Amino acid sequence: MTHDTWNEVLRDQIDWHWRHQLRPRLEGLTDQEYFWEPAPDSWNVRPHGTGNAPIQAGSGNMIIEFAAPPPEPEPFTTIAWRLGHVIVGVLAMRNASHFGRAATDYRSFNYAATAREALGQLDAEYATWLTGVESLGEEGLHRPCGEEHFEEDSMARLVLHIHRELIHHLSEVCLLRDLYLHTHGTFNQEEARK
């Protein structure tokens, strides 16, 4: 019988899901899927100067769209937008706050212009996160997080929150891939047979 530490259990919980469910489902993501807008006026990642949202943030050639406060109802968000949110808002900003990554935020991040580049960014930030959580050991999980909305919480609670966010948002990305396949993928195959 093994005696896993809580740190190992927390990492295993997300890493099993990552390796067996989430990351394999993202393999082969195309640029067409990445930028696909399933609803009118979707928020997306776009080249500078082509967006319509009140806030268009990004330091490179691409921007991510949003508004503060968001409108009611919020616009539908694309795979590119959701990956941008996970890469920056869920992982990179926390990696910067807690694990030595260079400071970043939605406005200063260089958003990916291709699906392949976005998956590379996702993989890099996820690896930094997992290594950072491991570096906390057992004692570090008990220290106060000090992050906005988590001021009184331990790092363990932040870790659990980030893992929920990863599972939640990346599952949405997987669902959008399914929707794309069953609309565009099937349609294109039928058109090719005509």
Short mmCIF file of C-alpha atoms in Angstrom, two decimals:
data_model
loop_
_atom_site.label_atom_id
_atom_site.label_comp_id
_atom_site.label_asym_id
_atom_site.label_seq_id
_atom_site.Cartn_x
_atom_site.Cartn_y
_atom_site.Cartn_z
CA MET A 1 0.00 0.00 0.00
CA THR A 2 1.40 3.38 -0.99
CA HIS A 3 1.12 6.46 1.16
CA ASP A 4 0.62 9.30 -1.28
CA THR A 5 1.11 12.82 -0.07
CA TRP A 6 -1.69 15.36 -0.60
CA ASN A 7 0.56 17.12 -3.06
CA GLU A 8 0.85 13.92 -5.13
CA VAL A 9 -2.90 13.35 -4.96
CA LEU A 10 -3.64 16.90 -6.16
CA ARG A 11 -1.21 16.57 -9.07
CA ASP A 12 -2.38 13.07 -9.99
CA GLN A 13 -6.01 14.21 -10.05
CA ILE A 14 -5.41 16.81 -12.77
CA ASP A 15 -2.59 15.03 -14.57
CA TRP A 16 -4.62 11.83 -15.07
CA HIS A 17 -7.45 13.88 -16.56
CA TRP A 18 -4.96 15.88 -18.64
CA ARG A 19 -3.14 12.82 -20.05
CA HIS A 20 -6.13 10.54 -20.59
CA GLN A 21 -8.97 12.89 -21.48
CA LEU A 22 -8.23 16.56 -22.10
CA ARG A 23 -4.94 16.75 -23.97
CA PRO A 24 -5.56 13.79 -26.31
CA ARG A 25 -8.86 15.39 -27.37
CA LEU A 26 -6.99 18.53 -28.46
CA GLU A 27 -4.61 16.70 -30.82
CA GLY A 28 -5.04 17.73 -34.43
CA LEU A 29 -6.88 20.96 -33.61
CA THR A 30 -7.06 22.91 -36.87
CA ASP A 31 -6.96 26.65 -37.37
CA GLN A 32 -10.49 26.43 -38.78
CA GLU A 33 -11.74 24.91 -35.51
CA TYR A 34 -9.61 27.26 -33.43
CA PHE A 35 -11.13 30.42 -34.89
CA TRP A 36 -14.63 29.05 -35.70
CA GLU A 37 -17.48 31.29 -34.54
CA PRO A 38 -20.55 29.13 -33.90
CA ALA A 39 -22.72 32.13 -33.01
CA PRO A 40 -23.00 35.69 -34.34
CA ASP A 41 -20.81 38.30 -32.65
CA SER A 42 -18.69 35.69 -30.85
CA TRP A 43 -15.68 36.84 -28.88
CA ASN A 44 -12.51 35.50 -30.42
CA VAL A 45 -8.76 35.94 -30.78
CA ARG A 46 -8.29 38.17 -33.84
CA PRO A 47 -5.65 40.17 -35.68
CA HIS A 48 -5.23 43.71 -34.28
CA GLY A 49 -7.79 46.12 -35.68
CA THR A 50 -10.40 43.54 -36.66
CA GLY A 51 -12.32 43.10 -33.40
CA ASN A 52 -15.58 44.66 -32.28
CA ALA A 53 -15.46 44.12 -28.50
CA PRO A 54 -15.04 47.09 -26.15
CA ILE A 55 -11.68 45.75 -24.94
CA GLN A 56 -9.15 44.24 -27.33
CA ALA A 57 -6.05 43.15 -25.44
CA GLY A 58 -2.76 41.63 -26.51
CA SER A 59 0.87 42.60 -27.10
CA GLY A 60 1.51 40.84 -30.40
CA ASN A 61 -0.26 40.64 -33.72
CA MET A 62 -3.37 39.06 -32.15
CA ILE A 63 -5.85 40.37 -29.57
CA ILE A 64 -8.42 38.72 -27.31
CA GLU A 65 -11.83 40.36 -26.99
CA PHE A 66 -13.76 41.10 -23.82
CA ALA A 67 -15.61 43.76 -21.87
CA ALA A 68 -15.54 44.86 -18.24
CA PRO A 69 -18.14 44.47 -17.01
CA PRO A 70 -19.31 41.87 -19.52
CA PRO A 71 -22.65 42.48 -21.24
CA GLU A 72 -25.75 40.44 -20.47
CA PRO A 73 -25.83 37.92 -21.99
CA GLU A 74 -22.12 37.51 -22.58
CA PRO A 75 -21.14 36.80 -26.18
CA PHE A 76 -20.36 33.22 -27.14
CA THR A 77 -16.63 32.49 -26.98
CA THR A 78 -14.62 30.49 -29.50
CA ILE A 79 -12.06 27.75 -28.96
CA ALA A 80 -9.33 30.35 -29.49
CA TRP A 81 -10.87 32.61 -26.85
CA ARG A 82 -11.33 29.78 -24.36
CA LEU A 83 -7.77 28.56 -24.86
CA GLY A 84 -6.54 32.14 -24.44
CA HIS A 85 -8.45 32.39 -21.17
CA VAL A 86 -7.00 29.10 -19.88
CA ILE A 87 -3.47 29.88 -21.02
CA VAL A 88 -3.41 33.42 -19.61
CA GLY A 89 -6.08 33.86 -16.94
CA VAL A 90 -6.04 30.39 -15.44
CA LEU A 91 -2.39 29.33 -15.80
CA ALA A 92 0.12 32.02 -16.86
CA MET A 93 -1.00 34.69 -14.39
CA ARG A 94 -0.94 32.13 -11.54
CA ASN A 95 2.43 30.80 -12.69
CA ALA A 96 3.70 34.40 -12.55
CA SER A 97 2.20 35.04 -9.11
CA HIS A 98 3.39 31.85 -7.46
CA PHE A 99 6.02 29.99 -9.51
CA GLY A 100 8.48 32.50 -10.96
CA ARG A 101 7.10 32.92 -14.46
CA ALA A 102 7.57 36.37 -16.02
CA ALA A 103 4.68 38.68 -15.18
CA THR A 104 1.81 38.69 -17.66
CA ASP A 105 -1.86 39.51 -17.97
CA TYR A 106 -4.53 39.67 -20.67
CA ARG A 107 -3.21 42.97 -22.03
CA SER A 108 0.48 42.04 -22.21
CA PHE A 109 0.20 38.45 -23.48
CA ASN A 110 1.19 37.53 -27.04
CA TYR A 111 -1.80 35.46 -28.23
CA ALA A 112 -1.37 32.58 -30.64
CA ALA A 113 -2.16 33.12 -34.31
CA THR A 114 -2.55 29.37 -34.95
CA ALA A 115 -4.03 26.38 -33.15
CA ARG A 116 -0.63 24.70 -33.05
CA GLU A 117 0.98 27.72 -31.39
CA ALA A 118 -1.87 27.90 -28.84
CA LEU A 119 -1.43 24.24 -27.92
CA GLY A 120 2.30 24.86 -27.45
CA GLN A 121 1.50 27.75 -25.11
CA LEU A 122 -1.00 25.58 -23.23
CA ASP A 123 1.49 22.74 -22.83
CA ALA A 124 4.22 25.10 -21.57
CA GLU A 125 1.98 26.82 -19.01
CA TYR A 126 0.52 23.51 -17.82
CA ALA A 127 4.02 22.05 -17.33
CA THR A 128 5.06 25.14 -15.36
CA TRP A 129 1.93 24.87 -13.21
CA LEU A 130 2.41 21.17 -12.43
CA THR A 131 6.09 21.66 -11.58
CA GLY A 132 5.17 24.65 -9.44
CA VAL A 133 2.54 22.72 -7.50
CA GLU A 134 5.06 19.94 -6.90
CA SER A 135 7.57 22.49 -5.60
CA LEU A 136 5.10 23.52 -2.88
CA GLY A 137 5.55 20.18 -1.13
CA GLU A 138 3.20 19.53 1.77
CA GLU A 139 4.02 22.65 3.75
CA GLY A 140 3.51 25.00 0.83
CA LEU A 141 -0.03 23.74 0.30
CA HIS A 142 -0.95 25.12 3.73
CA ARG A 143 0.51 28.59 3.29
CA PRO A 144 -1.91 31.45 2.62
CA CYS A 145 -2.49 32.09 -1.04
CA GLY A 146 -2.87 35.85 -0.73
CA GLU A 147 -4.44 36.13 -4.17
CA GLU A 148 -7.50 38.28 -4.84
CA HIS A 149 -10.66 36.30 -3.98
CA PHE A 150 -8.46 33.74 -2.18
CA GLU A 151 -6.94 36.02 0.48
CA GLU A 152 -7.93 33.80 3.40
CA ASP A 153 -7.48 30.51 1.55
CA SER A 154 -4.54 28.14 1.42
CA MET A 155 -2.57 27.36 -1.71
CA ALA A 156 -4.28 23.95 -1.70
CA ARG A 157 -7.64 25.67 -2.27
CA LEU A 158 -6.17 27.68 -5.15
CA VAL A 159 -4.75 24.48 -6.66
CA LEU A 160 -8.17 22.83 -6.48
CA HIS A 161 -9.77 25.90 -8.08
CA ILE A 162 -7.27 25.94 -10.95
CA HIS A 163 -7.81 22.23 -11.57
CA ARG A 164 -11.59 22.75 -11.70
CA GLU A 165 -11.05 25.61 -14.16
CA LEU A 166 -8.83 23.46 -16.39
CA ILE A 167 -11.32 20.60 -16.44
CA HIS A 168 -14.27 22.94 -16.96
CA HIS A 169 -12.92 25.13 -19.76
CA LEU A 170 -10.97 22.47 -21.64
CA SER A 171 -14.05 20.22 -21.59
CA GLU A 172 -15.91 23.11 -23.24
CA VAL A 173 -13.21 23.21 -25.92
CA CYS A 174 -13.65 19.47 -26.49
CA LEU A 175 -17.41 19.92 -26.84
CA LEU A 176 -16.90 22.71 -29.38
CA ARG A 177 -14.62 20.39 -31.36
CA ASP A 178 -17.40 17.80 -31.38
CA LEU A 179 -19.90 20.41 -32.54
CA TYR A 180 -17.54 21.53 -35.31
CA LEU A 181 -17.04 17.93 -36.46
CA HIS A 182 -20.76 17.21 -36.52
CA THR A 183 -21.58 20.38 -38.43
CA HIS A 184 -18.64 21.36 -40.61
CA GLY A 185 -16.86 18.01 -40.71
CA THR A 186 -19.93 16.03 -41.78
CA PHE A 187 -21.04 18.74 -44.22
CA ASN A 188 -17.64 18.85 -45.89
CA GLN A 189 -17.56 15.08 -46.28
CA GLU A 190 -21.01 15.11 -47.89
CA GLU A 191 -20.00 17.91 -50.23
CA ALA A 192 -16.88 15.99 -51.26
CA ARG A 193 -18.99 12.96 -52.25
CA LYS A 194 -21.23 15.04 -54.61
#
